[in-house]
Short mmCIF file of C-alpha atoms in Angstrom, two decimals:
data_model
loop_
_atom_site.label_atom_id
_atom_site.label_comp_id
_atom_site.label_asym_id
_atom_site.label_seq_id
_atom_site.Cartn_x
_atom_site.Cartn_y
_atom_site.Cartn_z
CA UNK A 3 -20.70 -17.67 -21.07
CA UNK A 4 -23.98 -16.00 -21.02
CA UNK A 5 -25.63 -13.77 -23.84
CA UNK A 6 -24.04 -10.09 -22.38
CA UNK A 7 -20.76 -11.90 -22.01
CA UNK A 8 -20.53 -13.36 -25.43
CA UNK A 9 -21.84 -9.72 -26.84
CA UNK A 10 -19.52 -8.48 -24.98
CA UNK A 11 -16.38 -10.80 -26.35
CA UNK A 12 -17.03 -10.01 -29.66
CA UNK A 13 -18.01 -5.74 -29.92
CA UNK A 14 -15.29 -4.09 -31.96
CA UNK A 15 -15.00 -0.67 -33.15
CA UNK A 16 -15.94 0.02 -36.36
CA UNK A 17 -12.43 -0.28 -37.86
CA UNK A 18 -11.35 -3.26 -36.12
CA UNK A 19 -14.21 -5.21 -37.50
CA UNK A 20 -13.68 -3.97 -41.33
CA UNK A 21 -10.15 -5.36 -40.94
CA UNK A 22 -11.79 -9.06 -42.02
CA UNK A 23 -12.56 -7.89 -45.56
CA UNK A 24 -9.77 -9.08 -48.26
CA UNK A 25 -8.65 -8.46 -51.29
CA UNK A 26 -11.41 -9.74 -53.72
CA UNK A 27 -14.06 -10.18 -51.09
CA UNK A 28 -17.70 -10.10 -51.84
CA UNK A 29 -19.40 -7.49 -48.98
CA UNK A 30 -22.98 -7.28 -48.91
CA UNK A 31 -24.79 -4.33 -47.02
CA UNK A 32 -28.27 -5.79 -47.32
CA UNK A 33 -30.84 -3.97 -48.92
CA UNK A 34 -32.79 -0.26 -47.55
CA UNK A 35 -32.78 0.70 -44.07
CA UNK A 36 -30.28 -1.87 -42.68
CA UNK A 37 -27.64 0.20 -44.18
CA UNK A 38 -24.75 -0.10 -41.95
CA UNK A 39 -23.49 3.54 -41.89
CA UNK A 40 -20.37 3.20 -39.36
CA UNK A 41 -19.23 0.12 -40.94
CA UNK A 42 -19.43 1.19 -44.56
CA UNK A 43 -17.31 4.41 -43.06
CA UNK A 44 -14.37 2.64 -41.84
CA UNK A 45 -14.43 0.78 -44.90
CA UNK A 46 -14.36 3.12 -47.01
CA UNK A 47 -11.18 4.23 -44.90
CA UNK A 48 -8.97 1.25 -46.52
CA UNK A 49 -9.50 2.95 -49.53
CA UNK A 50 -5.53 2.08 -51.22
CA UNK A 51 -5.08 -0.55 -48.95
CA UNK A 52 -7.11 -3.50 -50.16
CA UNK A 53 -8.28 -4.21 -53.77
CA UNK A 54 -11.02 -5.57 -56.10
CA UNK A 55 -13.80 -5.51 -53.22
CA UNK A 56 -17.35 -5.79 -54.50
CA UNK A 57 -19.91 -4.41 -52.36
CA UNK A 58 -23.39 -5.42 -53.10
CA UNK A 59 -26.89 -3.38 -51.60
CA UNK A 60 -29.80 -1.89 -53.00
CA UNK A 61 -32.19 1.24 -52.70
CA UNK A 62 -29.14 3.74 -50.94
CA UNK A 63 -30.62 6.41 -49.11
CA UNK A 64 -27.62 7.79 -47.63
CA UNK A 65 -24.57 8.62 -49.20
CA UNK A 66 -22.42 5.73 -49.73
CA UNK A 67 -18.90 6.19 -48.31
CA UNK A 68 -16.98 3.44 -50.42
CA UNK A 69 -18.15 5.39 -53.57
CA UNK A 70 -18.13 8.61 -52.07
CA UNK A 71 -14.20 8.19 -51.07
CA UNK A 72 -13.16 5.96 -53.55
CA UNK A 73 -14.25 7.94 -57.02
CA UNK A 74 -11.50 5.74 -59.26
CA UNK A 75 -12.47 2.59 -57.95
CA UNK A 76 -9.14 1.35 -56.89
CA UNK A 77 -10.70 -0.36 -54.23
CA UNK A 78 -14.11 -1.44 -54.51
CA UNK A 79 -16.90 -1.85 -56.67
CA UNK A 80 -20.48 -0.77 -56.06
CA UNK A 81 -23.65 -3.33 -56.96
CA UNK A 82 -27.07 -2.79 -56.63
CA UNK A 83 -30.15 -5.24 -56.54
CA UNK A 84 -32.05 -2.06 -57.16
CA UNK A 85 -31.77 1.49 -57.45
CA UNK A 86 -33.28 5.01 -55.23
CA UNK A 87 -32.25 8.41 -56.91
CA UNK A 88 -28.97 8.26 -55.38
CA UNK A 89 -28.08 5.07 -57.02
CA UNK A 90 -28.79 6.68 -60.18
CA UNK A 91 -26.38 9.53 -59.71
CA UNK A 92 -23.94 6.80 -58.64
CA UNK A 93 -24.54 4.76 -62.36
CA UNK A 94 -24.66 8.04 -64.20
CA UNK A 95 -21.48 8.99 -62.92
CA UNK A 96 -20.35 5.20 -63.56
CA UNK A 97 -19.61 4.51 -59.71
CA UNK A 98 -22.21 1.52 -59.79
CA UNK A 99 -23.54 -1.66 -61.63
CA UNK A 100 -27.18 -2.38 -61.37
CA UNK A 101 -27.65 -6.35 -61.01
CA UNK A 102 -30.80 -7.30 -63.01
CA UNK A 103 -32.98 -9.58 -61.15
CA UNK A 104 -36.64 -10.55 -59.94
CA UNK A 105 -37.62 -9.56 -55.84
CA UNK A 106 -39.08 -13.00 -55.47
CA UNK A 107 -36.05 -15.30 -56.69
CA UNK A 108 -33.22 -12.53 -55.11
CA UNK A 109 -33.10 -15.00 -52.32
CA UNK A 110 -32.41 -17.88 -54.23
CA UNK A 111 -29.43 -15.91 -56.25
CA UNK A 112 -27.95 -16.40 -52.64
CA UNK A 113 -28.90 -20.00 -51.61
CA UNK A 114 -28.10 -21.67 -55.47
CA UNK A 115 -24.45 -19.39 -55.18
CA UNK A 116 -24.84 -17.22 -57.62
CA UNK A 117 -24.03 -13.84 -55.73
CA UNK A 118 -21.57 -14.88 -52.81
CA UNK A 119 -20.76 -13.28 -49.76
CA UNK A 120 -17.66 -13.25 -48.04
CA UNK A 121 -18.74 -10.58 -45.18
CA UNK A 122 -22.12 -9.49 -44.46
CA UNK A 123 -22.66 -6.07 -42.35
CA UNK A 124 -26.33 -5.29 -41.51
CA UNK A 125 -27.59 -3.09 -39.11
CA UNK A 126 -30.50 -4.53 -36.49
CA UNK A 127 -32.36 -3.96 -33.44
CA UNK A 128 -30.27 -4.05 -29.53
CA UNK A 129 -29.76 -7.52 -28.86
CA UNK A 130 -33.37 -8.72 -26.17
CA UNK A 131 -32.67 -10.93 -23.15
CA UNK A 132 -32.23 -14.00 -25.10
CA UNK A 133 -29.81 -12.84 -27.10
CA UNK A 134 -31.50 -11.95 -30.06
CA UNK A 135 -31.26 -9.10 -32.92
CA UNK A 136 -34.33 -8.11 -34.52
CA UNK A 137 -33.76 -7.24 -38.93
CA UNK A 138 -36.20 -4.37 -37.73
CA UNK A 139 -37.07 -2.91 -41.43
CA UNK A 140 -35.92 -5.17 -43.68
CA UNK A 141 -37.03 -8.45 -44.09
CA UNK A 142 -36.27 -9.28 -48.46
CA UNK A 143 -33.64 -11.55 -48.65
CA UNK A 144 -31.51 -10.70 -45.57
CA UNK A 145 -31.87 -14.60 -44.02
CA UNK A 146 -30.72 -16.07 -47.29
CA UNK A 147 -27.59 -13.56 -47.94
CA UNK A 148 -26.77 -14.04 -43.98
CA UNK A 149 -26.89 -18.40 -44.20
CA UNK A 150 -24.34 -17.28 -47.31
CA UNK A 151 -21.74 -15.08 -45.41
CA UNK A 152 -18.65 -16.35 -44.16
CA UNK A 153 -18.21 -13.42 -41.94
CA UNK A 154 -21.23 -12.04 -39.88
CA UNK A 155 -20.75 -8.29 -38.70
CA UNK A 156 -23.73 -6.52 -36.90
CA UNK A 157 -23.92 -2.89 -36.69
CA UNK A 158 -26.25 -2.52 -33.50
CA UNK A 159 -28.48 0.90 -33.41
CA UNK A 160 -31.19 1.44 -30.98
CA UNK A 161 -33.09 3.74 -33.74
CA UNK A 162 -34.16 0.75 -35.78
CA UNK A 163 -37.70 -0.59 -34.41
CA UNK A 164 -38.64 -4.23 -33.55
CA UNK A 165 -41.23 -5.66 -36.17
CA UNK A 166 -42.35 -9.04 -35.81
CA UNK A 167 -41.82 -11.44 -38.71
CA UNK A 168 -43.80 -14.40 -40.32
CA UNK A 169 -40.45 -16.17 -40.32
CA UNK A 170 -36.86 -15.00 -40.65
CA UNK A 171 -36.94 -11.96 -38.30
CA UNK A 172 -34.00 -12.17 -35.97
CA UNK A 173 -29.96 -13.31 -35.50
CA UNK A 174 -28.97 -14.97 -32.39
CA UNK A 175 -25.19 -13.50 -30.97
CA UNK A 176 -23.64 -16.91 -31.06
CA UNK A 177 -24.42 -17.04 -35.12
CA UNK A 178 -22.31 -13.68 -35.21
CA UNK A 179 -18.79 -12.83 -35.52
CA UNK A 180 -18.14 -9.27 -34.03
CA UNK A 181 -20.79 -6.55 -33.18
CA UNK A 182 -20.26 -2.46 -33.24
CA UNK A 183 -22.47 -0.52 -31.98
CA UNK A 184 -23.72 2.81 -33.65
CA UNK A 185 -26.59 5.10 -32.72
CA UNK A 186 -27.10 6.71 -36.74
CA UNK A 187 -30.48 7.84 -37.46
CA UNK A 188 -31.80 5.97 -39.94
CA UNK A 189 -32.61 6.91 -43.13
CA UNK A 190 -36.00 8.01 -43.97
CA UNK A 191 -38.34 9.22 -47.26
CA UNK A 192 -40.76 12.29 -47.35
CA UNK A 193 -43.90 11.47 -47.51
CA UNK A 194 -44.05 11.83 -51.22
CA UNK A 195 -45.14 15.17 -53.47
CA UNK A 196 -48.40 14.26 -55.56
CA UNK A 197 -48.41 16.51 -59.00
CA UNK A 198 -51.66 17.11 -60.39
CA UNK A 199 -50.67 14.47 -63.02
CA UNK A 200 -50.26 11.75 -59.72
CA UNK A 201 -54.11 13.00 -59.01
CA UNK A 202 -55.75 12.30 -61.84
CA UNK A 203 -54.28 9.33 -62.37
CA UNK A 204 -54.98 8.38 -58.59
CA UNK A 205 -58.43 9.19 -59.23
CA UNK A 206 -59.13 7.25 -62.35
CA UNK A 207 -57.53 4.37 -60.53
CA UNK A 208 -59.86 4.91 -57.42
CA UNK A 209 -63.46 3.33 -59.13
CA UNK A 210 -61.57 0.09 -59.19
CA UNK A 211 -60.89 -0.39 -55.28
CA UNK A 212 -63.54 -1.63 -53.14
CA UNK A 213 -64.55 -3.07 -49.71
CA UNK A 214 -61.77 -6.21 -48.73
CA UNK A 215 -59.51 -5.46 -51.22
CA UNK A 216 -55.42 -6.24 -50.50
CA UNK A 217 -53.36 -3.52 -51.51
CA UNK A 218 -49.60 -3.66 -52.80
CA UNK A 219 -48.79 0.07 -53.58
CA UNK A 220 -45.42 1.16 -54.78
CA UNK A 221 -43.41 4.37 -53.76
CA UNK A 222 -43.95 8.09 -55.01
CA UNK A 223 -46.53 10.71 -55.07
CA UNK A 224 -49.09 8.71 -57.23
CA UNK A 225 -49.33 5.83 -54.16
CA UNK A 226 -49.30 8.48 -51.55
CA UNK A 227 -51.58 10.56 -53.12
CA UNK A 228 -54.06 7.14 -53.82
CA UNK A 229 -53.31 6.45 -49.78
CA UNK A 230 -55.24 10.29 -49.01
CA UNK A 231 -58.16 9.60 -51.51
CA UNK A 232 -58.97 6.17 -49.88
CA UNK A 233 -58.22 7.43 -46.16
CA UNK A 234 -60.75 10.17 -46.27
CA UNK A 235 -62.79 7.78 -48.87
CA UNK A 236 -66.04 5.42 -47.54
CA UNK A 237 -63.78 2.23 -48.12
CA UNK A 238 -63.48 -0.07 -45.41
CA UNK A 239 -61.53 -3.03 -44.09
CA UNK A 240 -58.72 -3.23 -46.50
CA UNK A 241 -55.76 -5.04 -46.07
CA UNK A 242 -51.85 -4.76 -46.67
CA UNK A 243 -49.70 -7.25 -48.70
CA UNK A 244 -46.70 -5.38 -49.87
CA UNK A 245 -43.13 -5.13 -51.21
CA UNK A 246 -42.26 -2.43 -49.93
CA UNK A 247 -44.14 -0.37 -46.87
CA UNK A 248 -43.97 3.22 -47.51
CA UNK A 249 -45.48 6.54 -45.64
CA UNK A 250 -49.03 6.05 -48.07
CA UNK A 251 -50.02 3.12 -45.58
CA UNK A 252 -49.60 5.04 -42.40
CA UNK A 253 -52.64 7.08 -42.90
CA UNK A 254 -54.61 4.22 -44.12
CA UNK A 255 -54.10 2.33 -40.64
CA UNK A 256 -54.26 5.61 -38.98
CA UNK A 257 -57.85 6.18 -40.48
CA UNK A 258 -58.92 2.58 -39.43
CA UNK A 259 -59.47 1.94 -43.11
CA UNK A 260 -56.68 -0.59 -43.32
CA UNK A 261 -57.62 -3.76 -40.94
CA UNK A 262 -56.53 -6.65 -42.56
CA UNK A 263 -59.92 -8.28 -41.23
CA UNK A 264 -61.22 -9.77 -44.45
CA UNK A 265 -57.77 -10.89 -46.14
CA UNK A 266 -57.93 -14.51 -47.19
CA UNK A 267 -54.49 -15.29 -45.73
CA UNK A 268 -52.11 -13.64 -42.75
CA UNK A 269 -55.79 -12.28 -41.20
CA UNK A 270 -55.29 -9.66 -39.26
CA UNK A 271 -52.10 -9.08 -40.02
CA UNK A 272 -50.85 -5.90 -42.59
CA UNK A 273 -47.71 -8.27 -44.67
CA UNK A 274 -44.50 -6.42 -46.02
CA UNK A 275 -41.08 -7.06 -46.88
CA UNK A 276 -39.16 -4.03 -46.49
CA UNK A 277 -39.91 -0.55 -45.79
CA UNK A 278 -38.54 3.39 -46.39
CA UNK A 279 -40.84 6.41 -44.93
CA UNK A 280 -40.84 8.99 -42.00
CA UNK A 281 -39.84 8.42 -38.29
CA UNK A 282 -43.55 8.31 -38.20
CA UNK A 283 -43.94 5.28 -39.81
CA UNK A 284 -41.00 3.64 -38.16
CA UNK A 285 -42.19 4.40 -34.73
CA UNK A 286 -45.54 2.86 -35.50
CA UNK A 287 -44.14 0.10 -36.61
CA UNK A 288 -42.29 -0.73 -33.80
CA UNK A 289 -43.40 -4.31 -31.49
CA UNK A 290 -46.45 -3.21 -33.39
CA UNK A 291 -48.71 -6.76 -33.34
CA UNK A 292 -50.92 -5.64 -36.39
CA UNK A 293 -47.76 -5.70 -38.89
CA UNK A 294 -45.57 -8.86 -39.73
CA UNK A 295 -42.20 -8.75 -41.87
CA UNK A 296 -41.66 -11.29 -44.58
CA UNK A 297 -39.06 -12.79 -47.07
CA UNK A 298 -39.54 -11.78 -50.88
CA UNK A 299 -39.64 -15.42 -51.67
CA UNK A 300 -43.06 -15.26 -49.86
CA UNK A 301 -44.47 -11.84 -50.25
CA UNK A 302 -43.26 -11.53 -54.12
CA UNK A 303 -44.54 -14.97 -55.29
CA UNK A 304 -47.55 -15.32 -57.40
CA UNK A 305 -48.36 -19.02 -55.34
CA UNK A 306 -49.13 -16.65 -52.53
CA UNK A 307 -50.90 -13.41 -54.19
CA UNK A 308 -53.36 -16.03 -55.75
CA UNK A 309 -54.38 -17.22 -52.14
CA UNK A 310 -56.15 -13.20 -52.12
CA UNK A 311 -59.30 -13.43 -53.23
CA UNK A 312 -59.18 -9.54 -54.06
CA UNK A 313 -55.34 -8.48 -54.70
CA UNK A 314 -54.86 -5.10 -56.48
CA UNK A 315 -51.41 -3.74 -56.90
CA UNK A 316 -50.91 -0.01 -58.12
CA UNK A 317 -47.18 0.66 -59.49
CA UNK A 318 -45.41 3.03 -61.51
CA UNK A 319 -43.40 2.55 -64.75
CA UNK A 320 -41.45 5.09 -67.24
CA UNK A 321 -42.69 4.39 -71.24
CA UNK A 322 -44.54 2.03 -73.28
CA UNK A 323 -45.19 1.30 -76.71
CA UNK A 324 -48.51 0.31 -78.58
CA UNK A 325 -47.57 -3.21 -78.77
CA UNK A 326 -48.24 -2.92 -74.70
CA UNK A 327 -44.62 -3.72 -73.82
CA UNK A 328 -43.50 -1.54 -70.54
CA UNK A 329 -40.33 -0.27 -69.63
CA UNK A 330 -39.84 0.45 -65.54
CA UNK A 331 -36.09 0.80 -65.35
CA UNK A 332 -34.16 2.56 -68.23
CA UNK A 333 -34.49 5.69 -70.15
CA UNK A 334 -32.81 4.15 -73.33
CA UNK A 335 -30.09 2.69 -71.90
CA UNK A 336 -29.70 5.32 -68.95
CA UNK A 337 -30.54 3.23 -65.67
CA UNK A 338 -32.97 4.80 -63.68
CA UNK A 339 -34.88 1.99 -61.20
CA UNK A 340 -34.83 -1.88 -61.82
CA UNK A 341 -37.37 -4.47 -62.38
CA UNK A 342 -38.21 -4.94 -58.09
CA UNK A 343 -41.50 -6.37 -57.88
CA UNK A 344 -43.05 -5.09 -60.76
CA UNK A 345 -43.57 -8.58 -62.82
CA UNK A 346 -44.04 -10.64 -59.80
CA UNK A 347 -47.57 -8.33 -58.84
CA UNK A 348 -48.36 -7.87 -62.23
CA UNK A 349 -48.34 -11.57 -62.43
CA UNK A 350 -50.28 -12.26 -59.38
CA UNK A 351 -52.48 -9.55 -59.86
CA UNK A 352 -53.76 -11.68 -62.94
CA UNK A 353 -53.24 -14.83 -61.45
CA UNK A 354 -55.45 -13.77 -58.64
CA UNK A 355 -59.33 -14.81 -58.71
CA UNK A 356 -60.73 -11.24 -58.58
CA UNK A 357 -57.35 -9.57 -58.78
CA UNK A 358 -55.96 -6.10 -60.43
CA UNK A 359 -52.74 -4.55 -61.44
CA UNK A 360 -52.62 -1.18 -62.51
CA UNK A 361 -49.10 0.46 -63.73
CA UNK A 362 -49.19 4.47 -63.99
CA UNK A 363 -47.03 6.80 -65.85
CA UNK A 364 -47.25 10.23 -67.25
CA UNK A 365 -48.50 10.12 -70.17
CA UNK A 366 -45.36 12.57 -72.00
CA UNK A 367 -42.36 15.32 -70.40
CA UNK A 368 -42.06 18.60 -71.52
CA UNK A 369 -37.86 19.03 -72.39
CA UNK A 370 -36.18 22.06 -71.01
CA UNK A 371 -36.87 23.85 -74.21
CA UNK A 372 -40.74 23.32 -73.67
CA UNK A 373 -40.49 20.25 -76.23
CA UNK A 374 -43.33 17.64 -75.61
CA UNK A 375 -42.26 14.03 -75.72
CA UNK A 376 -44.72 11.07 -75.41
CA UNK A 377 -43.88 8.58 -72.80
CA UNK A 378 -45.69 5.98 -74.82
CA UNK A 379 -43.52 4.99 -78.23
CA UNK A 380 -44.66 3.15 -81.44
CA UNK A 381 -41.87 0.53 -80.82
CA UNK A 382 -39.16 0.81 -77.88
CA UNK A 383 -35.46 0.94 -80.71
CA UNK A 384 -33.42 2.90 -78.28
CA UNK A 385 -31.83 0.54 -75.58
CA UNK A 386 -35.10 0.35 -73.16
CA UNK A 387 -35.01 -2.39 -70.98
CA UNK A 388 -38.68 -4.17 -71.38
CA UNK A 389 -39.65 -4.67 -67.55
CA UNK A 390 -43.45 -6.13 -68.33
CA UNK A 391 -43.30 -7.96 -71.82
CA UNK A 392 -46.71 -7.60 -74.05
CA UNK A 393 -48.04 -10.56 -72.70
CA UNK A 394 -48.56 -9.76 -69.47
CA UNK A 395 -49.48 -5.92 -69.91
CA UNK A 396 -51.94 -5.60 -67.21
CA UNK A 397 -54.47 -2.21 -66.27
CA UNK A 398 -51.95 0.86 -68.10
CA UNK A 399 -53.01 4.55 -66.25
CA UNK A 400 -51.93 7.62 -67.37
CA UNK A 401 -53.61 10.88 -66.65
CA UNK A 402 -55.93 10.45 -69.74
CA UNK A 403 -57.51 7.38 -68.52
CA UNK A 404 -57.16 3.18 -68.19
CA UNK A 405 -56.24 1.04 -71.18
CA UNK A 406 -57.41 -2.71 -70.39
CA UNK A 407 -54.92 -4.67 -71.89
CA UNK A 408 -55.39 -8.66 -71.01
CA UNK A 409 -56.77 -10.72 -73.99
CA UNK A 410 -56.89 -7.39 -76.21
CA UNK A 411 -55.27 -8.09 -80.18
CA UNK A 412 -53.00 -6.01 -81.56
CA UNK A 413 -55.54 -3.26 -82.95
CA UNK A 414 -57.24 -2.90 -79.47
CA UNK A 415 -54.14 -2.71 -77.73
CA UNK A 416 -53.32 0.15 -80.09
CA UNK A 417 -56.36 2.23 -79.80
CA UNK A 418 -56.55 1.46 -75.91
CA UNK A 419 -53.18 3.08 -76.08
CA UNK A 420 -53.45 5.69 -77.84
CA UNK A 421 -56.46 6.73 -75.94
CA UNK A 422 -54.41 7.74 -73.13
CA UNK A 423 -51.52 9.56 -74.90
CA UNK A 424 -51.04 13.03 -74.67
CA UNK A 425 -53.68 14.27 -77.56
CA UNK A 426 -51.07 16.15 -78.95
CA UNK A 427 -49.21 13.04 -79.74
CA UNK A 428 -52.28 11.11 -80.61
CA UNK A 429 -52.00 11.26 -84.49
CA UNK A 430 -48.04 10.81 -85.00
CA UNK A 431 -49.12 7.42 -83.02
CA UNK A 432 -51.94 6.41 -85.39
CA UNK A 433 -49.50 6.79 -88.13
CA UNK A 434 -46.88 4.92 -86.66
CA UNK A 435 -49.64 2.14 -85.52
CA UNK A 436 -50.76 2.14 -89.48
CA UNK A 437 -47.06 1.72 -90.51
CA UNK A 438 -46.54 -0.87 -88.02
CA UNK A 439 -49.74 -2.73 -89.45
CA UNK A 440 -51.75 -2.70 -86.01
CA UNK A 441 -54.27 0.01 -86.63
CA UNK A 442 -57.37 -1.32 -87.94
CA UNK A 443 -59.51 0.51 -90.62
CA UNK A 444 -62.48 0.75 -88.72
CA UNK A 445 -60.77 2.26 -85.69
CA UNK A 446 -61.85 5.89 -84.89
CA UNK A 447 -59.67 8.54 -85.31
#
């Protein structure tokens, strides 16, 4: 039996393949863009007729139809590695569990048995001559969830590009058990909005970058935003080592700033693990020789950011306090993101012989009544979830400036911190920092 035939021997419909999963079963979708919409359709249709299912994915960016169709959860149960705004809807509303964890070791939650899978169903690239499915967009932790599975469904859509891997990049038909074919667009992300807030913070960030650096940016209007300034900047011959490749790197590599020429390791070569942006950015993507995919376990882990000679990673978070612990996933106790990356770059950022990582937030909302509330609190009390502990508080940005954290005692950190609140919350932290016996007498005021 050659390749087509065996293809052939095992393509099912959507709803013929679904009828593997069993009561109790442990599904996993994978994680982003290999989504597998047709699948996670007819599976939603046994909604009543089979019970205690968990499903397990991450970052949804279309609307999920076993939560969507099954609002009681009599039949299945919705996890998540990690959280886009539709996830949070879904755990406001109760209809999913976030599953705390850190990017670099979700592989090994799969290997050591901790999350089991009964039935995988990913979606990948048409099958090549040799029978052969690329993973396309998302490399993470797909090849350790899929040596896991005890069932192996492949939702097949020409829409999802070929990108070439460092390791781990493709499924041969005779590992799989059934194949349906779909032709879905994939999900995609707007390039994102930059406020004015995202530009000034983008702009205090920008003195720090120069010529050779690696960049890891995160997702949102701040990154994007960063992306422009350096495009239409005089910088030259960066490189890309990422988590997650979004629509701010297009327009780097576009503006031949990006070359990957001078990166210590993977020359040549722009590194991430999984990516969300436009069409735009999948279609350059695709059989696209400058750009490799990678596990987590590689891209995530401190061992190999400290091979970079100049790393700088720019993310986002949601609060602080003046003690320098950060909060990147809660809102007291209301889930909003997860811990991703965050702590593995801030790590190797510092690890990292000439390395940087910079975490931005607004420095305070304005409520609905026109209330001002500082994002940076004299002690987190109310249920936030500490992503970066004290210790490892690395370069904090708001739109007020950069707070320098490393090797800083309690005082400094407190007037660092306090330099870039909102000045209108400035003094209600000095007094909270005096009451908390970490304002020094000296310091200005």
């Amino acid at each position: 039996m050659n390749v087509y035939e065996e293809y052939r021997a095992k393509l099912r419909t959507a709803e013929e393949a679904v009828k593997v999963v069993k009561d109790g079963d442990w599904v996993d979708y994978s994680q982003t863009c290999s989504f597998p919409e047709a699948l996670d359709r007819a599976l939603a249709g046994r909604v009543g007729e089979v019970k205690d299912v968990k499903v397990r994915h991450a970052i949804s960016m279309k609307p999920v139809q076993i939560v969507e169709q099954d609002p009681n959860q009599e039949s299945f149960t919705y996890n998540l590695w990690h959280t886009s705004g539709l996830d949070r809807k879904y755990c406001d509303q109760g209809r999913a569990y976030y599953s705390p964890m850190l990017f670099r070791h979700c592989g090994r939650y799969y290997t050591k048995g901790f999350a089991p899978v009964d039935v995988a169903m990913i979606t990948v690239a048409p099958m090549d001559e040799h029978g052969n499915f690329n993973y396309g967009l998302t490399n993470c932790c797909l090849q350790e969830m899929l040596d896991q599975a005890k069932t192996i469904i492949l939702e097949v859509n020409p829409n999802m590009p070929k990108i070439y891997g460092k390791c781990t990049d493709h499924i041969h038909i005779s590992q799989v058990d059934y194949v349906v074919e779909s032709d879905a667009e994939l999900a995609t992300t707007p390039v994102g909005k930059a406020s004015d807030i995202d530009k000034q913070i983008a702009e205090y960030i920008f003195p720090y970058l120069e010529d050779g650096i690696t960049l890891q940016l995160g997702i949102g209007g701040m990154p994007d935003c960063l992306g422009m300034l350096i495009a239409e900047s005089d910088l030259k011959d960066l490189g890309m080592h990422t988590e997650l490749m979004s629509n701010g790197y297009l327009k780097l590599y576009q503006s031949g700033k990006m070359t990957d020429r001078r990166k210590n390791i993977d020359k040549g070569k722009g590194v991430f693990s999984i990516c969300s942006g436009s069409r735009e950015l999948y279609d350059f993507l695709n059989e696209n020789q400058m750009i490799v995919s990678a596990p987590m376990a590689y891209v995530n882990d401190p061992a190999t950011l400290r091979q970079h000679e100049k790393f700088v990673s720019i993310n986002s978070c949601i609060s602080m306090d003046l003690y320098g612990q950060v909060c990147s996933e809660t809102a007291g106790t209301r889930h909003i993101s997860g811990t991703g990356g965050q702590l593995d770059f801030v790590t190797g950022g510092l690890e990292c012989p000439n390395g940087k990582a910079f975490l931005a937030f607004p420095s305070s909302r304005v409520d609905k009544e026109g209330n001002r509330h500082s994002n940076i609190f004299p002690k987190f009390t109310q249920g936030d979830v500490i992503t970066t502990p004290r210790t490892q508080a690395p370069y904090m940005v708001t739109e007020y400036g950069v707070a320098v954290l490393p090797g800083k005692a309690t005082w400094q950190r407190a007037e660092a911190i306090i330099d870039i609140a909102h000045p209108d919350c400035r003094e209600d932290l000095i007094k909270a920092a005096e009451e908390q016996r970490i304002w020094r007498r000296s310091n200005k005021r």
